[in-house]
mmCIF file of C-alpha atoms in Angstrom:
data_model
loop_
_atom_site.group_PDB
_atom_site.id
_atom_site.type_symbol
_atom_site.label_atom_id
_atom_site.label_comp_id
_atom_site.label_asym_id
_atom_site.label_seq_id
_atom_site.Cartn_x
_atom_site.Cartn_y
_atom_site.Cartn_z
ATOM 1 C CA MET A 1100 50.126 139.274 70.947
ATOM 2 C CA THR A 1101 46.592 140.144 72.027
ATOM 3 C CA LEU A 1102 44.631 137.295 73.570
ATOM 4 C CA PRO A 1103 40.857 137.012 73.060
ATOM 5 C CA THR A 1104 38.740 137.940 76.049
ATOM 6 C CA SER A 1105 35.278 136.936 74.854
ATOM 7 C CA GLY A 1106 33.874 133.445 75.192
ATOM 8 C CA LEU A 1107 36.274 132.427 77.955
ATOM 9 C CA ILE A 1108 35.225 130.419 80.986
ATOM 10 C CA THR A 1109 36.971 129.547 84.225
ATOM 11 C CA ILE A 1110 38.044 125.930 84.693
ATOM 12 C CA ASN A 1111 38.481 124.646 88.238
ATOM 13 C CA ASP A 1112 41.705 122.977 89.328
ATOM 14 C CA ARG A 1113 40.312 119.495 88.661
ATOM 15 C CA GLY A 1114 40.287 120.228 84.943
ATOM 16 C CA ALA A 1115 37.639 120.271 82.275
ATOM 17 C CA ARG A 1116 35.190 117.389 82.044
ATOM 18 C CA ALA A 1117 32.938 118.716 79.318
ATOM 19 C CA ALA A 1118 35.081 119.333 76.255
ATOM 20 C CA THR A 1119 33.079 119.909 73.067
ATOM 21 C CA THR A 1120 35.311 120.385 70.019
ATOM 22 C CA PHE A 1121 39.098 120.640 69.980
ATOM 23 C CA GLY A 1122 40.118 123.862 71.671
ATOM 24 C CA SER A 1123 36.767 124.522 73.273
ATOM 25 C CA VAL A 1124 35.146 123.649 76.581
ATOM 26 C CA ALA A 1125 31.492 123.760 77.500
ATOM 27 C CA ALA A 1126 30.691 126.243 80.232
ATOM 28 C CA GLY A 1127 29.888 124.646 83.568
ATOM 29 C CA GLY A 1128 31.993 121.544 82.911
ATOM 30 C CA GLY A 1129 34.054 119.970 85.675
ATOM 31 C CA ASN A 1130 32.330 121.274 88.798
ATOM 32 C CA MET A 1131 32.852 119.116 91.882
ATOM 33 C CA VAL A 1132 30.307 119.077 94.676
ATOM 34 C CA PHE A 1133 31.593 117.955 98.062
ATOM 35 C CA ILE A 1134 29.323 115.341 99.666
ATOM 36 C CA LYS A 1135 31.020 113.601 102.593
ATOM 37 C CA LYS A 1136 34.349 113.100 104.356
ATOM 38 C CA LEU A 1137 35.153 110.049 106.477
ATOM 39 C CA THR A 1138 38.250 110.033 108.677
ATOM 40 C CA ALA A 1139 39.764 106.763 109.847
ATOM 41 C CA SER A 1140 40.904 106.183 113.414
ATOM 42 C CA SER A 1141 41.648 102.488 113.873
ATOM 43 C CA SER A 1142 38.574 101.838 111.704
ATOM 44 C CA GLY A 1143 37.660 98.425 110.393
ATOM 45 C CA THR A 1144 35.868 99.917 107.372
ATOM 46 C CA LEU A 1145 34.883 103.254 105.877
ATOM 47 C CA SER A 1146 31.485 103.015 104.167
ATOM 48 C CA PHE A 1147 29.546 105.473 102.012
ATOM 49 C CA VAL A 1148 25.875 104.467 101.981
ATOM 50 C CA ASP A 1149 23.290 106.458 100.042
ATOM 51 C CA GLY A 1150 20.837 108.166 102.385
ATOM 52 C CA ALA A 1151 22.899 107.542 105.533
ATOM 53 C CA SER A 1152 24.840 110.287 107.353
ATOM 54 C CA SER A 1153 24.233 112.843 104.574
ATOM 55 C CA VAL A 1154 25.722 110.610 101.865
ATOM 56 C CA VAL A 1155 24.353 111.025 98.341
ATOM 57 C CA LEU A 1156 25.055 108.138 95.951
ATOM 58 C CA ASP A 1157 22.107 108.081 93.574
ATOM 59 C CA ASN A 1158 20.935 109.643 90.309
ATOM 60 C CA THR A 1159 21.756 113.144 91.556
ATOM 61 C CA TYR A 1160 25.094 112.810 89.731
ATOM 62 C CA LYS A 1161 26.206 110.615 86.837
ATOM 63 C CA GLU A 1162 29.777 110.484 88.146
ATOM 64 C CA TYR A 1163 31.163 110.167 91.676
ATOM 65 C CA LEU A 1164 34.760 110.733 92.749
ATOM 66 C CA PHE A 1165 36.362 109.329 95.901
ATOM 67 C CA THR A 1166 39.689 110.835 96.987
ATOM 68 C CA PHE A 1167 41.742 109.076 99.629
ATOM 69 C CA LYS A 1168 44.681 110.687 101.402
ATOM 70 C CA ASN A 1169 47.435 109.089 103.481
ATOM 71 C CA ILE A 1170 45.533 105.859 104.071
ATOM 72 C CA HIS A 1171 47.719 104.091 106.637
ATOM 73 C CA PRO A 1172 47.258 100.476 107.732
ATOM 74 C CA ALA A 1173 47.562 99.210 111.286
ATOM 75 C CA THR A 1174 49.048 95.967 109.909
ATOM 76 C CA ASN A 1175 52.195 95.684 107.809
ATOM 77 C CA ASP A 1176 52.114 94.528 104.179
ATOM 78 C CA VAL A 1177 48.363 94.565 103.523
ATOM 79 C CA SER A 1178 46.134 95.491 100.584
ATOM 80 C CA PHE A 1179 43.760 98.450 100.561
ATOM 81 C CA VAL A 1180 40.516 97.227 98.972
ATOM 82 C CA PHE A 1181 36.958 98.240 98.123
ATOM 83 C CA ASN A 1182 33.643 96.616 97.341
ATOM 84 C CA LEU A 1183 30.196 97.658 96.170
ATOM 85 C CA SER A 1184 26.655 97.095 97.387
ATOM 86 C CA ALA A 1185 23.290 97.044 95.617
ATOM 87 C CA ASP A 1186 21.245 96.796 98.818
ATOM 88 C CA THR A 1187 22.299 99.911 100.785
ATOM 89 C CA GLY A 1188 25.183 98.186 102.493
ATOM 90 C CA SER A 1189 23.510 95.013 103.713
ATOM 91 C CA ASN A 1190 25.904 93.041 101.483
ATOM 92 C CA TYR A 1191 29.077 94.105 99.697
ATOM 93 C CA ASN A 1192 29.250 91.369 97.086
ATOM 94 C CA VAL A 1193 28.623 92.761 93.597
ATOM 95 C CA ALA A 1194 30.291 90.736 90.831
ATOM 96 C CA LYS A 1195 33.194 92.601 89.206
ATOM 97 C CA THR A 1196 35.601 92.101 86.314
ATOM 98 C CA THR A 1197 38.728 94.230 86.531
ATOM 99 C CA THR A 1198 42.248 94.963 85.335
ATOM 100 C CA PHE A 1199 45.303 95.939 87.401
ATOM 101 C CA PHE A 1200 48.736 97.139 86.336
ATOM 102 C CA ARG A 1201 51.432 99.096 88.093
ATOM 103 C CA ALA A 1202 54.799 100.793 87.935
ATOM 104 C CA ARG A 1203 57.219 100.241 90.835
ATOM 105 C CA HIS A 1204 60.560 101.751 91.838
ATOM 106 C CA LYS A 1205 62.538 100.827 94.954
ATOM 107 C CA GLU A 1206 63.703 103.647 97.210
ATOM 108 C CA ASP A 1207 67.317 102.442 97.005
ATOM 109 C CA ASP A 1208 67.090 102.245 93.183
ATOM 110 C CA SER A 1209 67.731 98.500 93.267
ATOM 111 C CA ALA A 1210 64.686 97.482 91.216
ATOM 112 C CA THR A 1211 62.057 98.840 88.837
ATOM 113 C CA ALA A 1212 59.045 97.223 87.173
ATOM 114 C CA LEU A 1213 56.113 97.946 84.862
ATOM 115 C CA GLU A 1214 53.774 94.984 85.008
ATOM 116 C CA TYR A 1215 50.272 93.594 84.708
ATOM 117 C CA ARG A 1216 49.184 91.918 87.956
ATOM 118 C CA THR A 1217 47.027 88.845 87.343
ATOM 119 C CA SER A 1218 46.944 88.175 91.092
ATOM 120 C CA GLN A 1219 45.203 91.492 91.699
ATOM 121 C CA ASP A 1220 42.473 91.494 89.060
ATOM 122 C CA LEU A 1221 39.020 89.898 89.206
ATOM 123 C CA ALA A 1222 36.952 87.876 86.722
ATOM 124 C CA GLN A 1223 33.248 87.926 87.603
ATOM 125 C CA ALA A 1224 34.169 87.764 91.297
ATOM 126 C CA THR A 1225 32.192 89.130 94.234
ATOM 127 C CA GLY A 1226 35.120 89.684 96.597
ATOM 128 C CA THR A 1227 36.958 92.918 97.256
ATOM 129 C CA GLN A 1228 39.028 94.621 94.571
ATOM 130 C CA GLN A 1229 42.569 95.549 95.535
ATOM 131 C CA LEU A 1230 43.611 99.170 95.116
ATOM 132 C CA ALA A 1231 47.142 99.151 96.565
ATOM 133 C CA GLY A 1232 49.447 97.525 99.060
ATOM 134 C CA SER A 1233 51.243 99.350 101.851
ATOM 135 C CA GLY A 1234 53.493 98.893 104.831
ATOM 136 C CA ASN A 1235 52.672 100.401 108.199
ATOM 137 C CA ASP A 1236 55.780 102.499 108.805
ATOM 138 C CA ASN A 1237 54.974 106.189 109.076
ATOM 139 C CA ASP A 1238 56.603 106.834 105.685
ATOM 140 C CA GLN A 1239 54.311 104.246 104.062
ATOM 141 C CA ALA A 1240 50.722 105.038 103.059
ATOM 142 C CA ILE A 1241 48.355 105.311 100.068
ATOM 143 C CA SER A 1242 46.809 108.312 98.321
ATOM 144 C CA GLY A 1243 44.698 108.346 95.179
ATOM 145 C CA THR A 1244 41.273 108.429 93.562
ATOM 146 C CA LEU A 1245 38.423 106.133 92.568
ATOM 147 C CA THR A 1246 35.804 107.229 90.026
ATOM 148 C CA LEU A 1247 32.430 105.478 89.805
ATOM 149 C CA PHE A 1248 30.291 106.153 86.745
ATOM 150 C CA ASN A 1249 26.493 106.351 86.755
ATOM 151 C CA PRO A 1250 25.955 104.040 89.741
ATOM 152 C CA SER A 1251 22.170 104.533 89.766
ATOM 153 C CA SER A 1252 21.668 103.121 86.260
ATOM 154 C CA THR A 1253 19.279 100.187 86.070
ATOM 155 C CA THR A 1254 20.108 99.615 82.392
ATOM 156 C CA PHE A 1255 23.886 99.294 82.183
ATOM 157 C CA VAL A 1256 26.784 97.824 84.163
ATOM 158 C CA LYS A 1257 28.726 100.253 86.397
ATOM 159 C CA HIS A 1258 32.213 101.230 85.265
ATOM 160 C CA PHE A 1259 34.941 102.448 87.602
ATOM 161 C CA MET A 1260 38.582 103.543 87.385
ATOM 162 C CA ALA A 1261 41.188 104.132 90.080
ATOM 163 C CA THR A 1262 44.772 105.271 90.327
ATOM 164 C CA ASN A 1263 46.955 105.816 93.342
ATOM 165 C CA SER A 1264 50.431 106.338 94.713
ATOM 166 C CA ALA A 1265 51.537 103.946 97.437
ATOM 167 C CA VAL A 1266 54.680 103.182 99.421
ATOM 168 C CA ASP A 1267 54.949 99.460 100.017
ATOM 169 C CA GLU A 1268 56.436 97.468 102.884
ATOM 170 C CA GLY A 1269 59.764 97.293 101.033
ATOM 171 C CA ASP A 1270 60.048 101.088 100.637
ATOM 172 C CA GLY A 1271 59.084 100.992 96.988
ATOM 173 C CA ALA A 1272 57.019 103.640 95.223
ATOM 174 C CA ARG A 1273 54.068 102.127 93.385
ATOM 175 C CA ASN A 1274 51.739 103.775 90.871
ATOM 176 C CA ASN A 1275 48.713 101.493 90.558
ATOM 177 C CA PHE A 1276 46.049 101.588 87.831
ATOM 178 C CA ILE A 1277 42.765 99.739 88.256
ATOM 179 C CA ALA A 1278 39.684 99.660 86.039
ATOM 180 C CA GLY A 1279 36.661 97.480 85.522
ATOM 181 C CA TYR A 1280 32.920 97.171 85.892
ATOM 182 C CA ALA A 1281 30.356 95.960 88.371
ATOM 183 C CA ASN A 1282 28.381 93.396 86.398
ATOM 184 C CA THR A 1283 24.897 94.315 87.536
ATOM 185 C CA THR A 1284 22.007 96.371 86.224
ATOM 186 C CA SER A 1285 20.862 97.053 89.772
ATOM 187 C CA ALA A 1286 21.713 100.465 91.184
ATOM 188 C CA ILE A 1287 24.907 100.645 93.224
ATOM 189 C CA ASP A 1288 24.096 102.575 96.399
ATOM 190 C CA ALA A 1289 27.018 101.916 98.759
ATOM 191 C CA VAL A 1290 30.824 101.696 98.567
ATOM 192 C CA GLN A 1291 33.033 100.308 101.320
ATOM 193 C CA PHE A 1292 36.803 100.654 101.821
ATOM 194 C CA SER A 1293 38.980 98.550 104.118
ATOM 195 C CA PHE A 1294 42.272 96.723 104.404
ATOM 196 C CA ALA A 1295 42.345 93.013 103.631
ATOM 197 C CA SER A 1296 43.597 92.466 107.168
ATOM 198 C CA GLY A 1297 43.622 94.749 110.189
ATOM 199 C CA ASN A 1298 42.260 98.251 110.637
ATOM 200 C CA ILE A 1299 42.652 101.521 108.774
ATOM 201 C CA ASP A 1300 44.929 103.271 111.258
ATOM 202 C CA ALA A 1301 44.564 106.770 109.786
ATOM 203 C CA GLY A 1302 43.685 108.733 106.665
ATOM 204 C CA ASP A 1303 40.551 110.192 105.136
ATOM 205 C CA ILE A 1304 38.296 109.562 102.172
ATOM 206 C CA CYS A 1305 36.151 112.262 100.581
ATOM 207 C CA LEU A 1306 33.208 111.779 98.224
ATOM 208 C CA TYR A 1307 32.314 114.291 95.494
ATOM 209 C CA GLY A 1308 29.576 114.445 92.891
ATOM 210 C CA ILE A 1309 30.662 115.594 89.422
ATOM 211 C CA LEU A 1310 28.330 117.870 87.482
#
């Protein structure tokens, strides 16, 4: 069989983000632009603030992707969380409504679960949103992504989605799924990550703009 050679484009390893009709992809879709990497070392927080330390979080891009790798807590059995700011990091207290569900499987195969977590969602709350829980053994950490859509809009609320893989304090594999919106028409210009208690012992978070 002879494959067509005209009209083809190269898709990067993050996949296509600009599909047009079924079976076709718009050229230039899916490009990621690296913006900033923060590496934790017994850090209380990791913050991305527009205009500070070469961070871009404005109308340059309509979509921003955070990737976090091997986020390891200093304290056992704690939640990895994030919050948003509309005043360049002076306050992280934007009201959010969210959903949270997860799959879980114990390392010793003693238990499995697929469940919605009412204790980990928010309803018009200004506190931090949980992303995952982890133990602090060296075989326990969190890796995943958080996508923030059109944070500079002053017309619409700001949607976000996250998924991650975590190993909890009981040696269980967790796949967590979080989604929701920041209920503000003010521009979001800062995002902060932390643990609910104790420091971020190690790990890194990278920020990308999506074209």
